[in-house]
Amino acid sequence: MDFERLGEAYGYRRTLDHIEAQANAEIEKGNRAIHRLNCNVLALQAQRQALLDALREAAPGHPLLARTGRVYADGRRELAYEVPYVERFNREARGNGTVLIEEAMAPADRAEADYRAILAEPIADRGWFRQRWYWRGQEYATAGQARRAREEAAEAARDGALAA
């Protein structure tokens, strides 16, 4: 038996175990931070909803509660009070180089943005013995079929956004 190599392998294994333990500790620390931030986001959303409910009760029909006619990507309608908040936040975010808040768009503009986003999704071509094309996880026999499926989905998204 080669005890020298066994000892070397054992040493490498101990080192790898130590590195893995350190990495797992860092991952756990990161997960706790993400959980804490998610809890903060939920608390801020609850606070925002409570403020809106209080404003609705105090002043029903107040102009700040009027809908602007613009729509967010998730389908939620924009309220007038959100306009200055989003503008100021995005101005600060641009100055600091951080993430911007999504701005609401007119329904026609939102439909066009959804349409263009779907058309921008790539079609993957794979295969070694025979060529196959994939779009959104679905396999197609030809690239034309994949493009047509993508175009149909884009048209459906545009029609759905305009109908809403």
PDB file of N, CA and C in Angstrom, residues 50-147:
ATOM      1  N   ALA A  50     -51.437  49.892   3.395  1.00  0.00           N
ATOM      2  CA  ALA A  50     -52.109  50.519   4.537  1.00  0.00           C
ATOM      3  C   ALA A  50     -52.281  52.024   4.313  1.00  0.00           C
ATOM      4  N   LEU A  51     -51.243  52.663   3.766  1.00  0.00           N
ATOM      5  CA  LEU A  51     -51.347  54.095   3.475  1.00  0.00           C
ATOM      6  C   LEU A  51     -52.417  54.365   2.420  1.00  0.00           C
ATOM      7  N   LEU A  52     -52.475  53.529   1.404  1.00  0.00           N
ATOM      8  CA  LEU A  52     -53.512  53.688   0.377  1.00  0.00           C
ATOM      9  C   LEU A  52     -54.907  53.507   0.961  1.00  0.00           C
ATOM     10  N   ASP A  53     -55.066  52.487   1.794  1.00  0.00           N
ATOM     11  CA  ASP A  53     -56.374  52.258   2.416  1.00  0.00           C
ATOM     12  C   ASP A  53     -56.778  53.438   3.290  1.00  0.00           C
ATOM     13  N   ALA A  54     -55.818  53.985   4.040  1.00  0.00           N
ATOM     14  CA  ALA A  54     -56.115  55.144   4.888  1.00  0.00           C
ATOM     15  C   ALA A  54     -56.491  56.348   4.035  1.00  0.00           C
ATOM     16  N   LEU A  55     -55.793  56.550   2.924  1.00  0.00           N
ATOM     17  CA  LEU A  55     -56.108  57.669   2.037  1.00  0.00           C
ATOM     18  C   LEU A  55     -57.483  57.483   1.400  1.00  0.00           C
ATOM     19  N   ARG A  56     -57.820  56.267   1.018  1.00  0.00           N
ATOM     20  CA  ARG A  56     -59.143  56.002   0.437  1.00  0.00           C
ATOM     21  C   ARG A  56     -60.251  56.287   1.434  1.00  0.00           C
ATOM     22  N   GLU A  57     -60.026  55.915   2.687  1.00  0.00           N
ATOM     23  CA  GLU A  57     -61.042  56.147   3.722  1.00  0.00           C
ATOM     24  C   GLU A  57     -61.156  57.630   4.057  1.00  0.00           C
ATOM     25  N   ALA A  58     -60.024  58.319   4.112  1.00  0.00           N
ATOM     26  CA  ALA A  58     -60.025  59.722   4.499  1.00  0.00           C
ATOM     27  C   ALA A  58     -60.569  60.621   3.389  1.00  0.00           C
ATOM     28  N   ALA A  59     -60.239  60.306   2.160  1.00  0.00           N
ATOM     29  CA  ALA A  59     -60.634  61.184   1.061  1.00  0.00           C
ATOM     30  C   ALA A  59     -61.007  60.364  -0.169  1.00  0.00           C
ATOM     31  N   PRO A  60     -62.189  59.762  -0.148  1.00  0.00           N
ATOM     32  CA  PRO A  60     -62.586  59.000  -1.338  1.00  0.00           C
ATOM     33  C   PRO A  60     -62.729  59.948  -2.526  1.00  0.00           C
ATOM     34  N   GLY A  61     -62.224  59.553  -3.665  1.00  0.00           N
ATOM     35  CA  GLY A  61     -62.288  60.400  -4.845  1.00  0.00           C
ATOM     36  C   GLY A  61     -61.178  61.424  -4.935  1.00  0.00           C
ATOM     37  N   HIS A  62     -60.184  61.324  -4.058  1.00  0.00           N
ATOM     38  CA  HIS A  62     -59.056  62.255  -4.099  1.00  0.00           C
ATOM     39  C   HIS A  62     -58.303  62.081  -5.425  1.00  0.00           C
ATOM     40  N   PRO A  63     -57.812  63.180  -6.035  1.00  0.00           N
ATOM     41  CA  PRO A  63     -57.125  63.066  -7.336  1.00  0.00           C
ATOM     42  C   PRO A  63     -55.893  62.162  -7.313  1.00  0.00           C
ATOM     43  N   LEU A  64     -55.258  62.008  -6.159  1.00  0.00           N
ATOM     44  CA  LEU A  64     -54.086  61.131  -6.098  1.00  0.00           C
ATOM     45  C   LEU A  64     -54.459  59.659  -6.276  1.00  0.00           C
ATOM     46  N   LEU A  65     -55.732  59.341  -6.071  1.00  0.00           N
ATOM     47  CA  LEU A  65     -56.171  57.953  -6.220  1.00  0.00           C
ATOM     48  C   LEU A  65     -56.739  57.674  -7.602  1.00  0.00           C
ATOM     49  N   ALA A  66     -56.749  58.678  -8.467  1.00  0.00           N
ATOM     50  CA  ALA A  66     -57.276  58.497  -9.817  1.00  0.00           C
ATOM     51  C   ALA A  66     -56.312  57.642 -10.643  1.00  0.00           C
ATOM     52  N   ARG A  67     -56.857  56.872 -11.550  1.00  0.00           N
ATOM     53  CA  ARG A  67     -56.033  56.061 -12.444  1.00  0.00           C
ATOM     54  C   ARG A  67     -55.546  56.941 -13.590  1.00  0.00           C
ATOM     55  N   THR A  68     -54.302  56.725 -13.990  1.00  0.00           N
ATOM     56  CA  THR A  68     -53.716  57.545 -15.052  1.00  0.00           C
ATOM     57  C   THR A  68     -54.008  56.997 -16.442  1.00  0.00           C
ATOM     58  N   GLY A  69     -54.463  55.748 -16.521  1.00  0.00           N
ATOM     59  CA  GLY A  69     -54.702  55.125 -17.818  1.00  0.00           C
ATOM     60  C   GLY A  69     -53.507  54.331 -18.325  1.00  0.00           C
ATOM     61  N   ARG A  70     -52.405  54.372 -17.587  1.00  0.00           N
ATOM     62  CA  ARG A  70     -51.225  53.610 -17.978  1.00  0.00           C
ATOM     63  C   ARG A  70     -51.196  52.297 -17.207  1.00  0.00           C
ATOM     64  N   VAL A  71     -50.427  51.331 -17.726  1.00  0.00           N
ATOM     65  CA  VAL A  71     -50.436  49.964 -17.199  1.00  0.00           C
ATOM     66  C   VAL A  71     -49.013  49.505 -16.944  1.00  0.00           C
ATOM     67  N   TYR A  72     -48.822  48.737 -15.842  1.00  0.00           N
ATOM     68  CA  TYR A  72     -47.541  48.094 -15.556  1.00  0.00           C
ATOM     69  C   TYR A  72     -47.492  46.741 -16.257  1.00  0.00           C
ATOM     70  N   ALA A  73     -46.323  46.138 -16.320  1.00  0.00           N
ATOM     71  CA  ALA A  73     -46.140  44.859 -17.013  1.00  0.00           C
ATOM     72  C   ALA A  73     -46.986  43.754 -16.398  1.00  0.00           C
ATOM     73  N   ASP A  74     -47.241  43.818 -15.086  1.00  0.00           N
ATOM     74  CA  ASP A  74     -48.042  42.776 -14.439  1.00  0.00           C
ATOM     75  C   ASP A  74     -49.540  43.001 -14.598  1.00  0.00           C
ATOM     76  N   GLY A  75     -49.939  44.059 -15.342  1.00  0.00           N
ATOM     77  CA  GLY A  75     -51.352  44.325 -15.591  1.00  0.00           C
ATOM     78  C   GLY A  75     -51.981  45.300 -14.620  1.00  0.00           C
ATOM     79  N   ARG A  76     -51.242  45.695 -13.591  1.00  0.00           N
ATOM     80  CA  ARG A  76     -51.771  46.626 -12.591  1.00  0.00           C
ATOM     81  C   ARG A  76     -51.861  48.019 -13.202  1.00  0.00           C
ATOM     82  N   ARG A  77     -52.961  48.717 -12.904  1.00  0.00           N
ATOM     83  CA  ARG A  77     -53.167  50.075 -13.413  1.00  0.00           C
ATOM     84  C   ARG A  77     -52.415  51.069 -12.533  1.00  0.00           C
ATOM     85  N   GLU A  78     -51.850  52.091 -13.143  1.00  0.00           N
ATOM     86  CA  GLU A  78     -51.083  53.098 -12.411  1.00  0.00           C
ATOM     87  C   GLU A  78     -52.026  54.104 -11.762  1.00  0.00           C
ATOM     88  N   LEU A  79     -51.703  54.472 -10.525  1.00  0.00           N
ATOM     89  CA  LEU A  79     -52.443  55.512  -9.817  1.00  0.00           C
ATOM     90  C   LEU A  79     -51.636  56.806  -9.868  1.00  0.00           C
ATOM     91  N   ALA A  80     -52.319  57.939  -9.771  1.00  0.00           N
ATOM     92  CA  ALA A  80     -51.670  59.240  -9.928  1.00  0.00           C
ATOM     93  C   ALA A  80     -50.566  59.462  -8.892  1.00  0.00           C
ATOM     94  N   TYR A  81     -50.721  58.949  -7.683  1.00  0.00           N
ATOM     95  CA  TYR A  81     -49.715  59.197  -6.649  1.00  0.00           C
ATOM     96  C   TYR A  81     -48.397  58.496  -6.961  1.00  0.00           C
ATOM     97  N   GLU A  82     -48.419  57.466  -7.812  1.00  0.00           N
ATOM     98  CA  GLU A  82     -47.198  56.725  -8.124  1.00  0.00           C
ATOM     99  C   GLU A  82     -46.280  57.467  -9.098  1.00  0.00           C
ATOM    100  N   VAL A  83     -46.823  58.388  -9.882  1.00  0.00           N
ATOM    101  CA  VAL A  83     -46.044  59.065 -10.922  1.00  0.00           C
ATOM    102  C   VAL A  83     -44.859  59.835 -10.335  1.00  0.00           C
ATOM    103  N   PRO A  84     -45.075  60.755  -9.379  1.00  0.00           N
ATOM    104  CA  PRO A  84     -43.901  61.484  -8.863  1.00  0.00           C
ATOM    105  C   PRO A  84     -42.930  60.584  -8.100  1.00  0.00           C
ATOM    106  N   TYR A  85     -43.443  59.564  -7.431  1.00  0.00           N
ATOM    107  CA  TYR A  85     -42.579  58.644  -6.702  1.00  0.00           C
ATOM    108  C   TYR A  85     -41.634  57.930  -7.663  1.00  0.00           C
ATOM    109  N   VAL A  86     -42.175  57.381  -8.741  1.00  0.00           N
ATOM    110  CA  VAL A  86     -41.362  56.643  -9.709  1.00  0.00           C
ATOM    111  C   VAL A  86     -40.355  57.577 -10.375  1.00  0.00           C
ATOM    112  N   GLU A  87     -40.806  58.790 -10.743  1.00  0.00           N
ATOM    113  CA  GLU A  87     -39.893  59.737 -11.394  1.00  0.00           C
ATOM    114  C   GLU A  87     -38.721  60.094 -10.480  1.00  0.00           C
ATOM    115  N   ARG A  88     -39.015  60.382  -9.221  1.00  0.00           N
ATOM    116  CA  ARG A  88     -37.939  60.766  -8.306  1.00  0.00           C
ATOM    117  C   ARG A  88     -37.016  59.591  -8.002  1.00  0.00           C
ATOM    118  N   PHE A  89     -37.595  58.417  -7.777  1.00  0.00           N
ATOM    119  CA  PHE A  89     -36.780  57.237  -7.495  1.00  0.00           C
ATOM    120  C   PHE A  89     -35.846  56.954  -8.666  1.00  0.00           C
ATOM    121  N   ASN A  90     -36.372  56.987  -9.892  1.00  0.00           N
ATOM    122  CA  ASN A  90     -35.545  56.697 -11.058  1.00  0.00           C
ATOM    123  C   ASN A  90     -34.469  57.759 -11.276  1.00  0.00           C
ATOM    124  N   ARG A  91     -34.770  59.007 -10.942  1.00  0.00           N
ATOM    125  CA  ARG A  91     -33.753  60.055 -11.052  1.00  0.00           C
ATOM    126  C   ARG A  91     -32.604  59.766 -10.085  1.00  0.00           C
ATOM    127  N   GLU A  92     -32.930  59.403  -8.859  1.00  0.00           N
ATOM    128  CA  GLU A  92     -31.899  59.044  -7.878  1.00  0.00           C
ATOM    129  C   GLU A  92     -31.147  57.777  -8.302  1.00  0.00           C
ATOM    130  N   ALA A  93     -31.881  56.799  -8.826  1.00  0.00           N
ATOM    131  CA  ALA A  93     -31.254  55.543  -9.240  1.00  0.00           C
ATOM    132  C   ALA A  93     -30.277  55.778 -10.388  1.00  0.00           C
ATOM    133  N   ARG A  94     -30.660  56.632 -11.342  1.00  0.00           N
ATOM    134  CA  ARG A  94     -29.739  56.943 -12.434  1.00  0.00           C
ATOM    135  C   ARG A  94     -28.483  57.622 -11.900  1.00  0.00           C
ATOM    136  N   GLY A  95     -28.651  58.523 -10.932  1.00  0.00           N
ATOM    137  CA  GLY A  95     -27.498  59.211 -10.346  1.00  0.00           C
ATOM    138  C   GLY A  95     -26.584  58.270  -9.590  1.00  0.00           C
ATOM    139  N   ASN A  96     -27.160  57.234  -8.966  1.00  0.00           N
ATOM    140  CA  ASN A  96     -26.368  56.289  -8.176  1.00  0.00           C
ATOM    141  C   ASN A  96     -25.969  55.042  -8.956  1.00  0.00           C
ATOM    142  N   GLY A  97     -26.507  54.891 -10.161  1.00  0.00           N
ATOM    143  CA  GLY A  97     -26.183  53.714 -10.963  1.00  0.00           C
ATOM    144  C   GLY A  97     -26.819  52.445 -10.450  1.00  0.00           C
ATOM    145  N   THR A  98     -28.008  52.553  -9.853  1.00  0.00           N
ATOM    146  CA  THR A  98     -28.699  51.366  -9.344  1.00  0.00           C
ATOM    147  C   THR A  98     -29.884  51.031 -10.247  1.00  0.00           C
ATOM    148  N   VAL A  99     -30.638  50.021  -9.846  1.00  0.00           N
ATOM    149  CA  VAL A  99     -31.753  49.511 -10.651  1.00  0.00           C
ATOM    150  C   VAL A  99     -32.912  50.505 -10.644  1.00  0.00           C
ATOM    151  N   LEU A 100     -33.505  50.698 -11.813  1.00  0.00           N
ATOM    152  CA  LEU A 100     -34.646  51.593 -11.949  1.00  0.00           C
ATOM    153  C   LEU A 100     -35.939  50.852 -11.652  1.00  0.00           C
ATOM    154  N   ILE A 101     -36.958  51.603 -11.250  1.00  0.00           N
ATOM    155  CA  ILE A 101     -38.298  51.054 -11.087  1.00  0.00           C
ATOM    156  C   ILE A 101     -38.952  51.015 -12.457  1.00  0.00           C
ATOM    157  N   GLU A 102     -39.707  49.976 -12.699  1.00  0.00           N
ATOM    158  CA  GLU A 102     -40.435  49.881 -13.964  1.00  0.00           C
ATOM    159  C   GLU A 102     -41.463  51.000 -14.043  1.00  0.00           C
ATOM    160  N   GLU A 103     -41.514  51.648 -15.176  1.00  0.00           N
ATOM    161  CA  GLU A 103     -42.486  52.709 -15.373  1.00  0.00           C
ATOM    162  C   GLU A 103     -43.691  52.167 -16.126  1.00  0.00           C
ATOM    163  N   ALA A 104     -44.860  52.712 -15.798  1.00  0.00           N
ATOM    164  CA  ALA A 104     -46.082  52.297 -16.472  1.00  0.00           C
ATOM    165  C   ALA A 104     -46.095  52.866 -17.889  1.00  0.00           C
ATOM    166  N   MET A 105     -46.832  52.189 -18.771  1.00  0.00           N
ATOM    167  CA  MET A 105     -46.928  52.619 -20.157  1.00  0.00           C
ATOM    168  C   MET A 105     -48.390  52.657 -20.568  1.00  0.00           C
ATOM    169  N   ALA A 106     -48.655  53.385 -21.627  1.00  0.00           N
ATOM    170  CA  ALA A 106     -49.984  53.359 -22.213  1.00  0.00           C
ATOM    171  C   ALA A 106     -50.266  51.934 -22.680  1.00  0.00           C
ATOM    172  N   PRO A 107     -51.525  51.502 -22.665  1.00  0.00           N
ATOM    173  CA  PRO A 107     -51.815  50.112 -23.053  1.00  0.00           C
ATOM    174  C   PRO A 107     -51.260  49.720 -24.428  1.00  0.00           C
ATOM    175  N   ALA A 108     -51.340  50.620 -25.409  1.00  0.00           N
ATOM    176  CA  ALA A 108     -50.812  50.291 -26.742  1.00  0.00           C
ATOM    177  C   ALA A 108     -49.291  50.146 -26.700  1.00  0.00           C
ATOM    178  N   ASP A 109     -48.623  51.019 -25.951  1.00  0.00           N
ATOM    179  CA  ASP A 109     -47.165  50.917 -25.818  1.00  0.00           C
ATOM    180  C   ASP A 109     -46.769  49.649 -25.078  1.00  0.00           C
ATOM    181  N   ARG A 110     -47.539  49.286 -24.036  1.00  0.00           N
ATOM    182  CA  ARG A 110     -47.269  48.057 -23.286  1.00  0.00           C
ATOM    183  C   ARG A 110     -47.437  46.848 -24.194  1.00  0.00           C
ATOM    184  N   ALA A 111     -48.487  46.846 -25.029  1.00  0.00           N
ATOM    185  CA  ALA A 111     -48.712  45.729 -25.947  1.00  0.00           C
ATOM    186  C   ALA A 111     -47.554  45.608 -26.926  1.00  0.00           C
ATOM    187  N   GLU A 112     -47.076  46.736 -27.432  1.00  0.00           N
ATOM    188  CA  GLU A 112     -45.947  46.716 -28.368  1.00  0.00           C
ATOM    189  C   GLU A 112     -44.668  46.243 -27.679  1.00  0.00           C
ATOM    190  N   ALA A 113     -44.448  46.662 -26.437  1.00  0.00           N
ATOM    191  CA  ALA A 113     -43.259  46.223 -25.690  1.00  0.00           C
ATOM    192  C   ALA A 113     -43.314  44.719 -25.432  1.00  0.00           C
ATOM    193  N   ASP A 114     -44.484  44.206 -25.067  1.00  0.00           N
ATOM    194  CA  ASP A 114     -44.636  42.760 -24.863  1.00  0.00           C
ATOM    195  C   ASP A 114     -44.359  42.005 -26.160  1.00  0.00           C
ATOM    196  N   TYR A 115     -44.884  42.525 -27.270  1.00  0.00           N
ATOM    197  CA  TYR A 115     -44.694  41.909 -28.579  1.00  0.00           C
ATOM    198  C   TYR A 115     -43.204  41.840 -28.923  1.00  0.00           C
ATOM    199  N   ARG A 116     -42.502  42.957 -28.747  1.00  0.00           N
ATOM    200  CA  ARG A 116     -41.075  42.995 -29.077  1.00  0.00           C
ATOM    201  C   ARG A 116     -40.248  42.107 -28.138  1.00  0.00           C
ATOM    202  N   ALA A 117     -40.653  42.032 -26.868  1.00  0.00           N
ATOM    203  CA  ALA A 117     -39.903  41.191 -25.921  1.00  0.00           C
ATOM    204  C   ALA A 117     -39.990  39.715 -26.308  1.00  0.00           C
ATOM    205  N   ILE A 118     -41.158  39.285 -26.750  1.00  0.00           N
ATOM    206  CA  ILE A 118     -41.304  37.885 -27.156  1.00  0.00           C
ATOM    207  C   ILE A 118     -40.515  37.617 -28.430  1.00  0.00           C
ATOM    208  N   LEU A 119     -40.573  38.541 -29.387  1.00  0.00           N
ATOM    209  CA  LEU A 119     -39.804  38.349 -30.620  1.00  0.00           C
ATOM    210  C   LEU A 119     -38.297  38.363 -30.375  1.00  0.00           C
ATOM    211  N   ALA A 120     -37.869  38.974 -29.281  1.00  0.00           N
ATOM    212  CA  ALA A 120     -36.433  39.024 -28.964  1.00  0.00           C
ATOM    213  C   ALA A 120     -35.934  37.738 -28.315  1.00  0.00           C
ATOM    214  N   GLU A 121     -36.840  36.865 -27.883  1.00  0.00           N
ATOM    215  CA  GLU A 121     -36.417  35.611 -27.253  1.00  0.00           C
ATOM    216  C   GLU A 121     -35.715  34.745 -28.298  1.00  0.00           C
ATOM    217  N   PRO A 122     -34.569  34.195 -27.940  1.00  0.00           N
ATOM    218  CA  PRO A 122     -33.797  33.438 -28.941  1.00  0.00           C
ATOM    219  C   PRO A 122     -34.395  32.057 -29.226  1.00  0.00           C
ATOM    220  N   ILE A 123     -34.145  31.606 -30.426  1.00  0.00           N
ATOM    221  CA  ILE A 123     -34.474  30.240 -30.823  1.00  0.00           C
ATOM    222  C   ILE A 123     -33.158  29.482 -30.836  1.00  0.00           C
ATOM    223  N   ALA A 124     -33.096  28.433 -30.040  1.00  0.00           N
ATOM    224  CA  ALA A 124     -31.849  27.668 -29.931  1.00  0.00           C
ATOM    225  C   ALA A 124     -31.868  26.530 -30.953  1.00  0.00           C
ATOM    226  N   ASP A 125     -30.756  26.353 -31.635  1.00  0.00           N
ATOM    227  CA  ASP A 125     -30.645  25.211 -32.534  1.00  0.00           C
ATOM    228  C   ASP A 125     -29.608  24.256 -31.959  1.00  0.00           C
ATOM    229  N   ARG A 126     -30.038  23.010 -31.832  1.00  0.00           N
ATOM    230  CA  ARG A 126     -29.179  21.989 -31.264  1.00  0.00           C
ATOM    231  C   ARG A 126     -29.280  20.725 -32.104  1.00  0.00           C
ATOM    232  N   GLY A 127     -28.365  19.881 -31.904  1.00  0.00           N
ATOM    233  CA  GLY A 127     -28.417  18.591 -32.578  1.00  0.00           C
ATOM    234  C   GLY A 127     -27.098  18.265 -33.220  1.00  0.00           C
ATOM    235  N   TRP A 128     -26.806  17.018 -33.214  1.00  0.00           N
ATOM    236  CA  TRP A 128     -25.559  16.585 -33.797  1.00  0.00           C
ATOM    237  C   TRP A 128     -25.833  15.781 -35.065  1.00  0.00           C
ATOM    238  N   PHE A 129     -26.695  14.795 -34.940  1.00  0.00           N
ATOM    239  CA  PHE A 129     -27.020  13.981 -36.112  1.00  0.00           C
ATOM    240  C   PHE A 129     -28.156  14.603 -36.920  1.00  0.00           C
ATOM    241  N   ARG A 130     -29.051  15.245 -36.234  1.00  0.00           N
ATOM    242  CA  ARG A 130     -30.127  15.952 -36.943  1.00  0.00           C
ATOM    243  C   ARG A 130     -30.365  17.273 -36.230  1.00  0.00           C
ATOM    244  N   GLN A 131     -30.719  18.270 -36.999  1.00  0.00           N
ATOM    245  CA  GLN A 131     -30.905  19.619 -36.455  1.00  0.00           C
ATOM    246  C   GLN A 131     -32.277  19.707 -35.789  1.00  0.00           C
ATOM    247  N   ARG A 132     -32.306  20.319 -34.605  1.00  0.00           N
ATOM    248  CA  ARG A 132     -33.570  20.551 -33.883  1.00  0.00           C
ATOM    249  C   ARG A 132     -33.555  21.979 -33.398  1.00  0.00           C
ATOM    250  N   TRP A 133     -34.725  22.623 -33.371  1.00  0.00           N
ATOM    251  CA  TRP A 133     -34.847  24.003 -32.923  1.00  0.00           C
ATOM    252  C   TRP A 133     -35.756  24.032 -31.713  1.00  0.00           C
ATOM    253  N   TYR A 134     -35.369  24.839 -30.724  1.00  0.00           N
ATOM    254  CA  TYR A 134     -36.116  24.931 -29.469  1.00  0.00           C
ATOM    255  C   TYR A 134     -36.459  26.382 -29.194  1.00  0.00           C
ATOM    256  N   TRP A 135     -37.686  26.597 -28.809  1.00  0.00           N
ATOM    257  CA  TRP A 135     -38.118  27.918 -28.340  1.00  0.00           C
ATOM    258  C   TRP A 135     -39.023  27.685 -27.136  1.00  0.00           C
ATOM    259  N   ARG A 136     -38.674  28.329 -26.002  1.00  0.00           N
ATOM    260  CA  ARG A 136     -39.388  28.167 -24.732  1.00  0.00           C
ATOM    261  C   ARG A 136     -39.524  26.696 -24.349  1.00  0.00           C
ATOM    262  N   GLY A 137     -38.482  25.926 -24.610  1.00  0.00           N
ATOM    263  CA  GLY A 137     -38.449  24.525 -24.202  1.00  0.00           C
ATOM    264  C   GLY A 137     -39.172  23.576 -25.128  1.00  0.00           C
ATOM    265  N   GLN A 138     -39.839  24.081 -26.146  1.00  0.00           N
ATOM    266  CA  GLN A 138     -40.570  23.238 -27.093  1.00  0.00           C
ATOM    267  C   GLN A 138     -39.682  22.946 -28.294  1.00  0.00           C
ATOM    268  N   GLU A 139     -39.667  21.695 -28.733  1.00  0.00           N
ATOM    269  CA  GLU A 139     -38.847  21.308 -29.871  1.00  0.00           C
ATOM    270  C   GLU A 139     -39.632  21.464 -31.164  1.00  0.00           C
ATOM    271  N   TYR A 140     -38.960  21.973 -32.196  1.00  0.00           N
ATOM    272  CA  TYR A 140     -39.569  22.148 -33.521  1.00  0.00           C
ATOM    273  C   TYR A 140     -38.674  21.494 -34.558  1.00  0.00           C
ATOM    274  N   ALA A 141     -39.286  20.968 -35.624  1.00  0.00           N
ATOM    275  CA  ALA A 141     -38.533  20.264 -36.652  1.00  0.00           C
ATOM    276  C   ALA A 141     -37.764  21.232 -37.544  1.00  0.00           C
ATOM    277  N   THR A 142     -38.320  22.424 -37.751  1.00  0.00           N
ATOM    278  CA  THR A 142     -37.640  23.400 -38.604  1.00  0.00           C
ATOM    279  C   THR A 142     -37.549  24.737 -37.891  1.00  0.00           C
ATOM    280  N   ALA A 143     -36.627  25.567 -38.347  1.00  0.00           N
ATOM    281  CA  ALA A 143     -36.493  26.906 -37.776  1.00  0.00           C
ATOM    282  C   ALA A 143     -37.725  27.740 -38.096  1.00  0.00           C
ATOM    283  N   GLY A 144     -38.327  27.516 -39.246  1.00  0.00           N
ATOM    284  CA  GLY A 144     -39.533  28.241 -39.628  1.00  0.00           C
ATOM    285  C   GLY A 144     -40.685  27.968 -38.671  1.00  0.00           C
ATOM    286  N   GLN A 145     -40.841  26.721 -38.260  1.00  0.00           N
ATOM    287  CA  GLN A 145     -41.898  26.390 -37.301  1.00  0.00           C
ATOM    288  C   GLN A 145     -41.662  27.100 -35.975  1.00  0.00           C
ATOM    289  N   ALA A 146     -40.422  27.134 -35.534  1.00  0.00           N
ATOM    290  CA  ALA A 146     -40.108  27.813 -34.276  1.00  0.00           C
ATOM    291  C   ALA A 146     -40.380  29.308 -34.385  1.00  0.00           C
ATOM    292  N   ARG A 147     -40.002  29.915 -35.517  1.00  0.00           N
ATOM    293  CA  ARG A 147     -40.276  31.345 -35.719  1.00  0.00           C
ATOM    294  C   ARG A 147     -41.769  31.630 -35.764  1.00  0.00           C
TER     295      ARG A 147
END
